[in-house]
Short mmCIF file of C-alpha atoms in Angstrom, two decimals:
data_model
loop_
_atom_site.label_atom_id
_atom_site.label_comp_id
_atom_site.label_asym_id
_atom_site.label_seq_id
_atom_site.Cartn_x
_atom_site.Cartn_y
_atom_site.Cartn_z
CA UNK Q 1 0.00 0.00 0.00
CA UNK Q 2 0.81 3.55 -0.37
CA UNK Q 3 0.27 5.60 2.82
CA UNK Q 4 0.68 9.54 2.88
CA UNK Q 5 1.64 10.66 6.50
CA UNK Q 6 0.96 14.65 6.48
CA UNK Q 7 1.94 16.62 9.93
CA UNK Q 8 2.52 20.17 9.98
CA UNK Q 9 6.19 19.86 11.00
CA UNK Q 10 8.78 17.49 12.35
CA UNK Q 11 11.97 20.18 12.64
CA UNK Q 12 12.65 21.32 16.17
CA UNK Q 13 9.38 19.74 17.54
CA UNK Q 14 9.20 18.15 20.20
CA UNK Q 15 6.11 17.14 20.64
CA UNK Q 16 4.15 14.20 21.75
CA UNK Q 17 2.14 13.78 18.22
CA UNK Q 18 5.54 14.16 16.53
CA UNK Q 19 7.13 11.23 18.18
CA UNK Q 20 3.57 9.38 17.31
CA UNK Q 21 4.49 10.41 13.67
CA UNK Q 22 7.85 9.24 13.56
CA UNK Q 23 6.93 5.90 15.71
CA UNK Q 24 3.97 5.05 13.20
CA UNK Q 25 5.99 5.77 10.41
CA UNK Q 26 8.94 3.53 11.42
CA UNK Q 27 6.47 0.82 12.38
CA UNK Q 28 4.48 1.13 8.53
CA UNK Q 29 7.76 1.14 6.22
CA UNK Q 30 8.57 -2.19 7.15
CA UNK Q 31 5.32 -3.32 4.80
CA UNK Q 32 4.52 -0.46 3.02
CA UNK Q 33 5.31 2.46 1.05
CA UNK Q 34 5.61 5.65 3.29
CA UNK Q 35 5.90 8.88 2.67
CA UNK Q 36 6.38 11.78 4.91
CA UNK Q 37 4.48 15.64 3.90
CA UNK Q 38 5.56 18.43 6.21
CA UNK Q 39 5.41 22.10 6.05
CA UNK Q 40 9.20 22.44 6.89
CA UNK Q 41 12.01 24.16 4.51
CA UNK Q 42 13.95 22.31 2.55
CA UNK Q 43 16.90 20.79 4.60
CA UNK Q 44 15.50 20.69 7.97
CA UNK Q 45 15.76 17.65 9.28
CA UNK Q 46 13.01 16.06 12.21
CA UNK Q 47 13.68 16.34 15.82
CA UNK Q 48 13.38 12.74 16.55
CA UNK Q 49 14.75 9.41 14.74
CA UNK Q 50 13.30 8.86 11.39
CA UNK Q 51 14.04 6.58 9.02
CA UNK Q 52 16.24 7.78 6.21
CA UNK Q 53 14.49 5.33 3.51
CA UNK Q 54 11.04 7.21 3.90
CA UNK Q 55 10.56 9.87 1.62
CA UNK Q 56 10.35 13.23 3.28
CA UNK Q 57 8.43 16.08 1.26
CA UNK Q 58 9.21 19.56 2.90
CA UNK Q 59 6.76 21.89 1.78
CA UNK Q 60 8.46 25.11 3.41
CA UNK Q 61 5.07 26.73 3.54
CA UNK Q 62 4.98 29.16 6.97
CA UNK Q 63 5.91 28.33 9.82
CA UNK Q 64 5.08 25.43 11.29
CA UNK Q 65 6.12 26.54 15.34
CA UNK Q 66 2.80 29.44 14.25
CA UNK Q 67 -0.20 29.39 14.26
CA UNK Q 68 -1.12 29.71 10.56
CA UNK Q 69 -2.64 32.67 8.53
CA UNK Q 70 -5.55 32.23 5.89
CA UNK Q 71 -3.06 32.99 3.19
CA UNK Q 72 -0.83 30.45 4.35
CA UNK Q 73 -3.09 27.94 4.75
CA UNK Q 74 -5.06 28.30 1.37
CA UNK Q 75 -1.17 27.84 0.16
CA UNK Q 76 -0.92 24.68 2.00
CA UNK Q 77 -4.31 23.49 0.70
CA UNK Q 78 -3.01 23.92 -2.66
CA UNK Q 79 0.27 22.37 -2.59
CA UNK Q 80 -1.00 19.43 -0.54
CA UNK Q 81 -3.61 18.43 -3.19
CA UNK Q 82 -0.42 18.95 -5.97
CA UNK Q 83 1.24 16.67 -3.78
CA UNK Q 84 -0.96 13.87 -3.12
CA UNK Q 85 -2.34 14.04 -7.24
CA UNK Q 86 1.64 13.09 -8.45
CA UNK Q 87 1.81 10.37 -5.58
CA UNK Q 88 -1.65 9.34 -5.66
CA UNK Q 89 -1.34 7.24 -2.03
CA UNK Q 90 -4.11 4.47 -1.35
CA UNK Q 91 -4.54 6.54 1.67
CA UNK Q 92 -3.36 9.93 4.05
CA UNK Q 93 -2.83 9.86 7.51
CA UNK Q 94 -3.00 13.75 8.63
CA UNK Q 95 -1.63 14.12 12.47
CA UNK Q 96 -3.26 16.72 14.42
CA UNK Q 97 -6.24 19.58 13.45
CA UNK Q 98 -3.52 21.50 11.49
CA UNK Q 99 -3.00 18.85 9.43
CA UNK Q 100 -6.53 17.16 8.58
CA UNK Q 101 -8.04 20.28 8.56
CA UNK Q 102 -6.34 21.69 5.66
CA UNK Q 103 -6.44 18.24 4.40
CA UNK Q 104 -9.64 17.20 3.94
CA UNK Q 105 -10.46 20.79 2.33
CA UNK Q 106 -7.35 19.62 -0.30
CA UNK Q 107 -9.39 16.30 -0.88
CA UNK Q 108 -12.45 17.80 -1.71
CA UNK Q 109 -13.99 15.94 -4.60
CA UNK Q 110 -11.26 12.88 -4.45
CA UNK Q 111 -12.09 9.28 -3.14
CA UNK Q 112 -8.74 8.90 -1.09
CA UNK Q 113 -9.95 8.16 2.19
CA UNK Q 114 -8.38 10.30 5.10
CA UNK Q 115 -7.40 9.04 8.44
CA UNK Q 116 -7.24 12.50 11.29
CA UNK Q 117 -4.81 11.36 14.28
CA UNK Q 118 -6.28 13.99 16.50
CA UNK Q 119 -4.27 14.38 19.57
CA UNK Q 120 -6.14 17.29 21.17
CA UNK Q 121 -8.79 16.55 23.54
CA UNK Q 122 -12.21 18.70 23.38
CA UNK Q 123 -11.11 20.94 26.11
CA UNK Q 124 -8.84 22.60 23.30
CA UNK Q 125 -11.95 23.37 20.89
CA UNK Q 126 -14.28 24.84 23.95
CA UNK Q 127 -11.67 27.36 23.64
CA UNK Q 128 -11.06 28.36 20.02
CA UNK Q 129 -14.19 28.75 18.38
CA UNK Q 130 -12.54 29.03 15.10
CA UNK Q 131 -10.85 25.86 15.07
CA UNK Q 132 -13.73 24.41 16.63
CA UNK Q 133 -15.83 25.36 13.19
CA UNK Q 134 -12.94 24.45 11.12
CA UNK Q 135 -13.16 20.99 12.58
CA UNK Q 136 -16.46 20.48 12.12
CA UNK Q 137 -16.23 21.63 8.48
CA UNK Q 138 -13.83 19.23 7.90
CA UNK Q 139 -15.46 16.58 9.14
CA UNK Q 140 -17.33 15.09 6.39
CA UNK Q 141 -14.51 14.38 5.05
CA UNK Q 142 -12.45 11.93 7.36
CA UNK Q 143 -13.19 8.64 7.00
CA UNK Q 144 -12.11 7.91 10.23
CA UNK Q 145 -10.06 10.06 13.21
CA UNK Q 146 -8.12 8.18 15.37
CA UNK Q 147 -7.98 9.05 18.99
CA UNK Q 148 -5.34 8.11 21.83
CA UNK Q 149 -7.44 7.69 24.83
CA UNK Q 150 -10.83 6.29 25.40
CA UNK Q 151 -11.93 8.48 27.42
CA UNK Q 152 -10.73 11.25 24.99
CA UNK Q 153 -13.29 9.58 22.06
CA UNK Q 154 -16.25 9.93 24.95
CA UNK Q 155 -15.76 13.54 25.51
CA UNK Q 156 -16.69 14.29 21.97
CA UNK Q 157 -20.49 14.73 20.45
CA UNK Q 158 -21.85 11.49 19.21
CA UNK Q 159 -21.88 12.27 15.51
CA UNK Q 160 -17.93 12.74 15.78
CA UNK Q 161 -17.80 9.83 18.25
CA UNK Q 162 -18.91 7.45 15.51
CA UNK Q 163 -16.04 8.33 13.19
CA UNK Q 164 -13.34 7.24 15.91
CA UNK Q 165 -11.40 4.67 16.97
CA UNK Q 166 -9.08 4.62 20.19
CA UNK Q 167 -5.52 3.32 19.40
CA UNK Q 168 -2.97 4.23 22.06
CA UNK Q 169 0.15 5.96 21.65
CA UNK Q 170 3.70 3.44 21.44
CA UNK Q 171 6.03 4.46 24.00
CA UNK Q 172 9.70 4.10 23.79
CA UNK Q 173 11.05 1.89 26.88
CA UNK Q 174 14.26 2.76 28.09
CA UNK Q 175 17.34 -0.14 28.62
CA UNK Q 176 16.72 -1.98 31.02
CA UNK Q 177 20.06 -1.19 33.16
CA UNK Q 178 18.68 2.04 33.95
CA UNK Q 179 20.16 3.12 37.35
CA UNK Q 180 17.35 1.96 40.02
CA UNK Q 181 15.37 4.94 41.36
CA UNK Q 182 16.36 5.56 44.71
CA UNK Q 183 20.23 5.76 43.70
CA UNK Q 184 19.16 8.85 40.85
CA UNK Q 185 19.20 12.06 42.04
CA UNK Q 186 16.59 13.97 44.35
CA UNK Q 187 14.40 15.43 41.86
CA UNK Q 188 11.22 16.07 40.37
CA UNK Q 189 11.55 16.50 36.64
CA UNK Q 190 8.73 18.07 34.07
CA UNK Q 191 8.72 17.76 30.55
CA UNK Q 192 6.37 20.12 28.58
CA UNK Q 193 5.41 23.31 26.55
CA UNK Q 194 5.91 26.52 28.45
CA UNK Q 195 2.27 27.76 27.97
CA UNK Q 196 -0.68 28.39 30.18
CA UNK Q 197 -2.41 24.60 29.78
CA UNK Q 198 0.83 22.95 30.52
CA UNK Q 199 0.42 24.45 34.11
CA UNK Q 200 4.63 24.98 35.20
CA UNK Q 201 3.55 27.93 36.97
CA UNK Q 202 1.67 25.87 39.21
CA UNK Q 203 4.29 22.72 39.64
CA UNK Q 204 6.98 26.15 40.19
CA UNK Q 205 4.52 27.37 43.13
CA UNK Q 206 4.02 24.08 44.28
CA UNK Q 207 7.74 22.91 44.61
CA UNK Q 208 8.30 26.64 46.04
CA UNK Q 209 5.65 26.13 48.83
CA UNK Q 210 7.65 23.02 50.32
CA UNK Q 211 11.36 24.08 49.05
CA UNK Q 212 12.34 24.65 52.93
CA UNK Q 213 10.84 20.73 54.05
CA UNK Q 214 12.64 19.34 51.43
CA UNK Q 215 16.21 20.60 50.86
CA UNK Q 216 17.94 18.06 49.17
CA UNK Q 217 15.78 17.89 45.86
CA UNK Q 218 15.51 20.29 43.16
CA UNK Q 219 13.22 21.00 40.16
CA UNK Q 220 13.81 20.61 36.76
CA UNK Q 221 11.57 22.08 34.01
CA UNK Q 222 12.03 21.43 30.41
CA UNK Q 223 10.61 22.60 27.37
CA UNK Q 224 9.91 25.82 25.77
CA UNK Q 225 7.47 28.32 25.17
CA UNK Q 226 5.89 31.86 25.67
CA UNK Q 227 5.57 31.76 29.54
CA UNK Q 228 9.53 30.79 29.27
CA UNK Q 229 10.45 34.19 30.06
CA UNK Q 230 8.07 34.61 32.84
CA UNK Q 231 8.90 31.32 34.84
CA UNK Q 232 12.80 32.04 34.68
CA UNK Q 233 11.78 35.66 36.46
CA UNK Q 234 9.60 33.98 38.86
CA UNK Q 235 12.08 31.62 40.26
CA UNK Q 236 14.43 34.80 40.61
CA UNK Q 237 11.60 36.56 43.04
CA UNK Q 238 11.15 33.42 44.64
CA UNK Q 239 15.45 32.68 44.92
CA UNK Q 240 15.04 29.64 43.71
CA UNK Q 241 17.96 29.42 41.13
CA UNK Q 242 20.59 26.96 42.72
CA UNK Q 243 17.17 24.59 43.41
CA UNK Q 244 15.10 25.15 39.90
CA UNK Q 245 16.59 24.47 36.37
CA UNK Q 246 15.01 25.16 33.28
CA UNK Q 247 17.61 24.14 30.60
CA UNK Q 248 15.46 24.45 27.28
CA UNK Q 249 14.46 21.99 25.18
CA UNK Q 250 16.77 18.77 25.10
CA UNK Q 251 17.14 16.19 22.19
CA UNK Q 252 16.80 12.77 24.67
CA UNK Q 253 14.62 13.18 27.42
CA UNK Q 254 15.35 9.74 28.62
CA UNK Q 255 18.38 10.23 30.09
CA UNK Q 256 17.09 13.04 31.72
CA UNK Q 257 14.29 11.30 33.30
CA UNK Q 258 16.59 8.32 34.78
CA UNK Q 259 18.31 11.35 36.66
CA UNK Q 260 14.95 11.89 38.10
CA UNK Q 261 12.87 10.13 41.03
CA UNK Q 262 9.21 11.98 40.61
CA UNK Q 263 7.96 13.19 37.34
CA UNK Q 264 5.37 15.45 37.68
CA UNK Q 265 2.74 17.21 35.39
CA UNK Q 266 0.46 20.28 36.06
CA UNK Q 267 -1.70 20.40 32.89
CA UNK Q 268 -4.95 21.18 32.74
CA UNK Q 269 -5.74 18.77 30.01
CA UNK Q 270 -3.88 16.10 27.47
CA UNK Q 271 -5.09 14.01 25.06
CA UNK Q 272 -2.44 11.38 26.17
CA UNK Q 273 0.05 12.52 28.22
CA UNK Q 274 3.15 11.09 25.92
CA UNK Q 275 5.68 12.91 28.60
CA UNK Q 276 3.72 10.89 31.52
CA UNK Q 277 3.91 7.79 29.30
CA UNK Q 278 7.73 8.29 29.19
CA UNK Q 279 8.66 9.19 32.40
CA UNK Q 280 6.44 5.61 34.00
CA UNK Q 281 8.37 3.90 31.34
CA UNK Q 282 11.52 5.01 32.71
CA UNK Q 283 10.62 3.59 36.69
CA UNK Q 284 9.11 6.84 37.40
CA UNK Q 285 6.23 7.62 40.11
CA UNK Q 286 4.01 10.80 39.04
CA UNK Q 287 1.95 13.21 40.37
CA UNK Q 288 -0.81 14.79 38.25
CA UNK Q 289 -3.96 16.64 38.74
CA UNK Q 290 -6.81 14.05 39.17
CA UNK Q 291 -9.52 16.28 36.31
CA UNK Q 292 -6.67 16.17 34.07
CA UNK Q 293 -7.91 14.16 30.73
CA UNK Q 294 -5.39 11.70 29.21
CA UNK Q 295 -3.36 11.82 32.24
CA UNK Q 296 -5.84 10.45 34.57
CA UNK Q 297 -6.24 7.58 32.29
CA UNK Q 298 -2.85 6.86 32.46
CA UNK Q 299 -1.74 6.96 36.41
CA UNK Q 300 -3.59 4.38 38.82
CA UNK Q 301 -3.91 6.47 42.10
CA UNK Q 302 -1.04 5.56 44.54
CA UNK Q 303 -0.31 2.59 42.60
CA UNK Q 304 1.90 3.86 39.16
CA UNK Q 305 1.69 7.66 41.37
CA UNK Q 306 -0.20 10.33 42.52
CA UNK Q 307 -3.43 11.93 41.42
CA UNK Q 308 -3.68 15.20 43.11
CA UNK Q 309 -7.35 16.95 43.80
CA UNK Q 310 -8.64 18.36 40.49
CA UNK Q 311 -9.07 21.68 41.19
CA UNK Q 312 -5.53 22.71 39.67
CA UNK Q 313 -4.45 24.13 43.18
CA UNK Q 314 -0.90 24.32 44.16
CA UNK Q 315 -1.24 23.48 47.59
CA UNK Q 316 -2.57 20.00 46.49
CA UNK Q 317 0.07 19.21 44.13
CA UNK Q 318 2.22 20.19 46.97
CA UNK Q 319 1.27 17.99 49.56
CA UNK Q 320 0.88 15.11 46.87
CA UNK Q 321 4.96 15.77 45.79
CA UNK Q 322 5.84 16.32 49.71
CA UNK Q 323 4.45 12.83 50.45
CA UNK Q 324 5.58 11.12 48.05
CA UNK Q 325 9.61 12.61 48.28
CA UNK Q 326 8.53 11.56 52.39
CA UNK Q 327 8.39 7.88 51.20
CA UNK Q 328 11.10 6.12 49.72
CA UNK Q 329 9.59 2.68 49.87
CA UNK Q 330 6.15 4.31 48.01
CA UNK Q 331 8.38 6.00 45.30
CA UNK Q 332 10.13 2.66 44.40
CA UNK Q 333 7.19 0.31 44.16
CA UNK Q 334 5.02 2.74 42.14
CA UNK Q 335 7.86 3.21 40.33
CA UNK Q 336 8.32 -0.43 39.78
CA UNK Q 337 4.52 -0.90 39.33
CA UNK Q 338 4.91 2.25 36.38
CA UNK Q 339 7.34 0.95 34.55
CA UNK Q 340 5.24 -2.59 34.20
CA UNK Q 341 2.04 -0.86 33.15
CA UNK Q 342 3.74 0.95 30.64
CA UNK Q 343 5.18 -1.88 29.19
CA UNK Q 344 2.32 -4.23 28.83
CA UNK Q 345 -0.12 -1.15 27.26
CA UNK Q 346 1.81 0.92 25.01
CA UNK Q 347 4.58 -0.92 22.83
CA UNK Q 348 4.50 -0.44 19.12
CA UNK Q 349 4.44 -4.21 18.87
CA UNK Q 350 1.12 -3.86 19.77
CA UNK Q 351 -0.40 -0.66 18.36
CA UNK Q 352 1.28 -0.88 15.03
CA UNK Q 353 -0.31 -3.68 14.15
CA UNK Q 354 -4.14 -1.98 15.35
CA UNK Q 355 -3.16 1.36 13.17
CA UNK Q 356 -2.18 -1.04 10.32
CA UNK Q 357 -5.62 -2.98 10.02
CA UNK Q 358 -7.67 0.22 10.56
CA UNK Q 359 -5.54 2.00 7.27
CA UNK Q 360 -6.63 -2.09 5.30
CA UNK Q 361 -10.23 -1.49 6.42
CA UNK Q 362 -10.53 1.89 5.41
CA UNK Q 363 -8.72 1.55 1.85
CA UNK Q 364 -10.86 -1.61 1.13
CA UNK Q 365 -14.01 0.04 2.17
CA UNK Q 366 -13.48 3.28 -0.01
CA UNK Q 367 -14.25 3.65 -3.60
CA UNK Q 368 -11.91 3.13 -6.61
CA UNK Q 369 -12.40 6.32 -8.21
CA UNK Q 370 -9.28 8.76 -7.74
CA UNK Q 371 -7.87 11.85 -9.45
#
């Protein structure tokens, strides 16, 4: 078969979806044609591993870090329909709303069936009315949307319900010689976008409230983003820098995490929680709000880690990261317990295969008529 993965970029992106990409990608070369449609210029190469064997089309349309303007996305529209008429694939995946949106529109009036990988929960669209009607506009033209979380799928309306299907996210496990938890270093480690949803303002109150009780562990933050700025001067007010380190965005996080004892995560919402995924996979407890989506799906309370009250309060996630550093024998066995869970839910071994025979289904039930 001949499967068109579209994403809006892979170059300096981090991302949770991204990795997905990549992941998926890897997983459907091994049987099938692949090739890879970004937005980024010429050149750029991804953040993470990709296969060098996979065609790559960089579009260098915008930017793909921005949020896009109607010129730039009626250029996109264009060029992706050039694109997918001179490769004429059996089928396109398009990852995330800023990919099957502009998608679909390019597919207008074709019989290639499209498959959305939406990893934004419903919580996003409450609050952007305009890519809440672009969504729904492009709807009637997915065949399917894939979702990572169950309870992600139930959160939607029923007539978008019925288009998806839940298949999880594959998660990387570390080597197995990773140094055992209590022997890494005292501290809690966050992995994430530095904008409001990702809540670091709250894990950087939090950590500050109990600093004093707990002087041998520090914080470390990383990541990027407009509240980057911000953060760095609040831990200055708060003389925090020999205990709080925010180093930027890093190429391997897994190293990083098996320097870590508690990961911890302040979002309001995910649709997954890939960083969450990670950090179990690497032996890690973590603490969480309880209301947060994806997340809360993911961590069994005080079994894999912590699920704080879900009111998004400091003081909770406080006292939830001040028991849990008060516990060694806790933090090992639900880190112990984490690492297992991860393991026997979210390998590619087992997902690929799911992704694979949804893309069959689809491209047998579709008409033959194309371009």
């Amino acid at each position: 078969m001949k499967i068109m993965m579209i994403i809006k970029g892979l170059h300096q992106a981090p991302g949770g979806a991204e990795r997905v990409f990549c992941e998926f990608a890897t997983y459907l070369q091994n049987s099938h044609t692949v090739t890879a449609v970004t937005s980024d210029a010429i050149g750029e190469a991804p953040f993470y591993p990709f296969p060098s064997n996979i065609e790559n089309i960089r579009m260098g349309i915008g930017n793909p870090h921005t949020p896009s303007t109607l010129g730039t996305l009626l250029h996109r529209i264009k060029k992706i329909r050039e694109i997918i008429i001179k490769k004429k694939p059996d089928v396109v995946l398009a990852f995330m709303h800023s990919s099957f949106i502009p998608v679909s529109l390019a597919l207008m009036g074709s019989q290639i069936p499209v498959i959305a990988c939406e990893h934004t929960s419903i919580e996003h669209y409450k609050n952007h009315p305009i890519e809440k009607a672009l969504y729904w506009t492009a709807l009637p033209f997915l065949r399917h949307i894939t979702v990572p979380m169950e309870s992600i799928r139930l959160g939607y309306p029923s007539a978008i319900r019925r288009k998806m299907t839940t298949i999880e996210n594959p998660v990387n496990m570390p080597p197995s010689s990773s140094t055992p938890l209590l022997q890494r270093n005292k501290r809690i480690i966050s992995i994430g976008r530095f904008d409001e949803s990702k809540g670091h303002q709250i894990l950087l109150e939090a950590f500050a409230s109990i600093a004093n009780q707990i002087p041998q562990w520090d914080l470390r933050i990383l990541g990027d983003g407009p509240l980057r700025a911000n953060l760095i001067q609040r831990v200055k007010e708060l003389k925090l820098e020999e205990r709080v380190s925010m180093p930027g965005i890093v190429q391997k996080v897994e190293p990083e995490l098996q320097k870590a004892q508690i990961f911890a995560l302040a979002s309001q919402y995910e649709s997954f929680g890939l960083v969450v995924a990670e950090a179990m996979a690497s032996g890690l407890p973590c603490v969480a709000f309880a209301n947060c989506t994806g997340v809360n799906n993911l961590i069994k309370n005080n079994q894999t880690g912590i699920l704080a009250g879900g009111n998004m309060k400091y003081t909770l996630m406080a006292d939830s990261l001040k028991n849990l550093v008060a516990d060694n024998e806790a933090r090992r066995l639900m880190g112990i317990s984490a690492q297992v869970n991860i393991a026997q839910r979210f390998n590619i071994e087992t997902l690929g295969p799911r992704l694979e025979k949804l893309i069959i289904q689809t491209i047998h039930n579709s008409e033959t008529r194309r371009f």
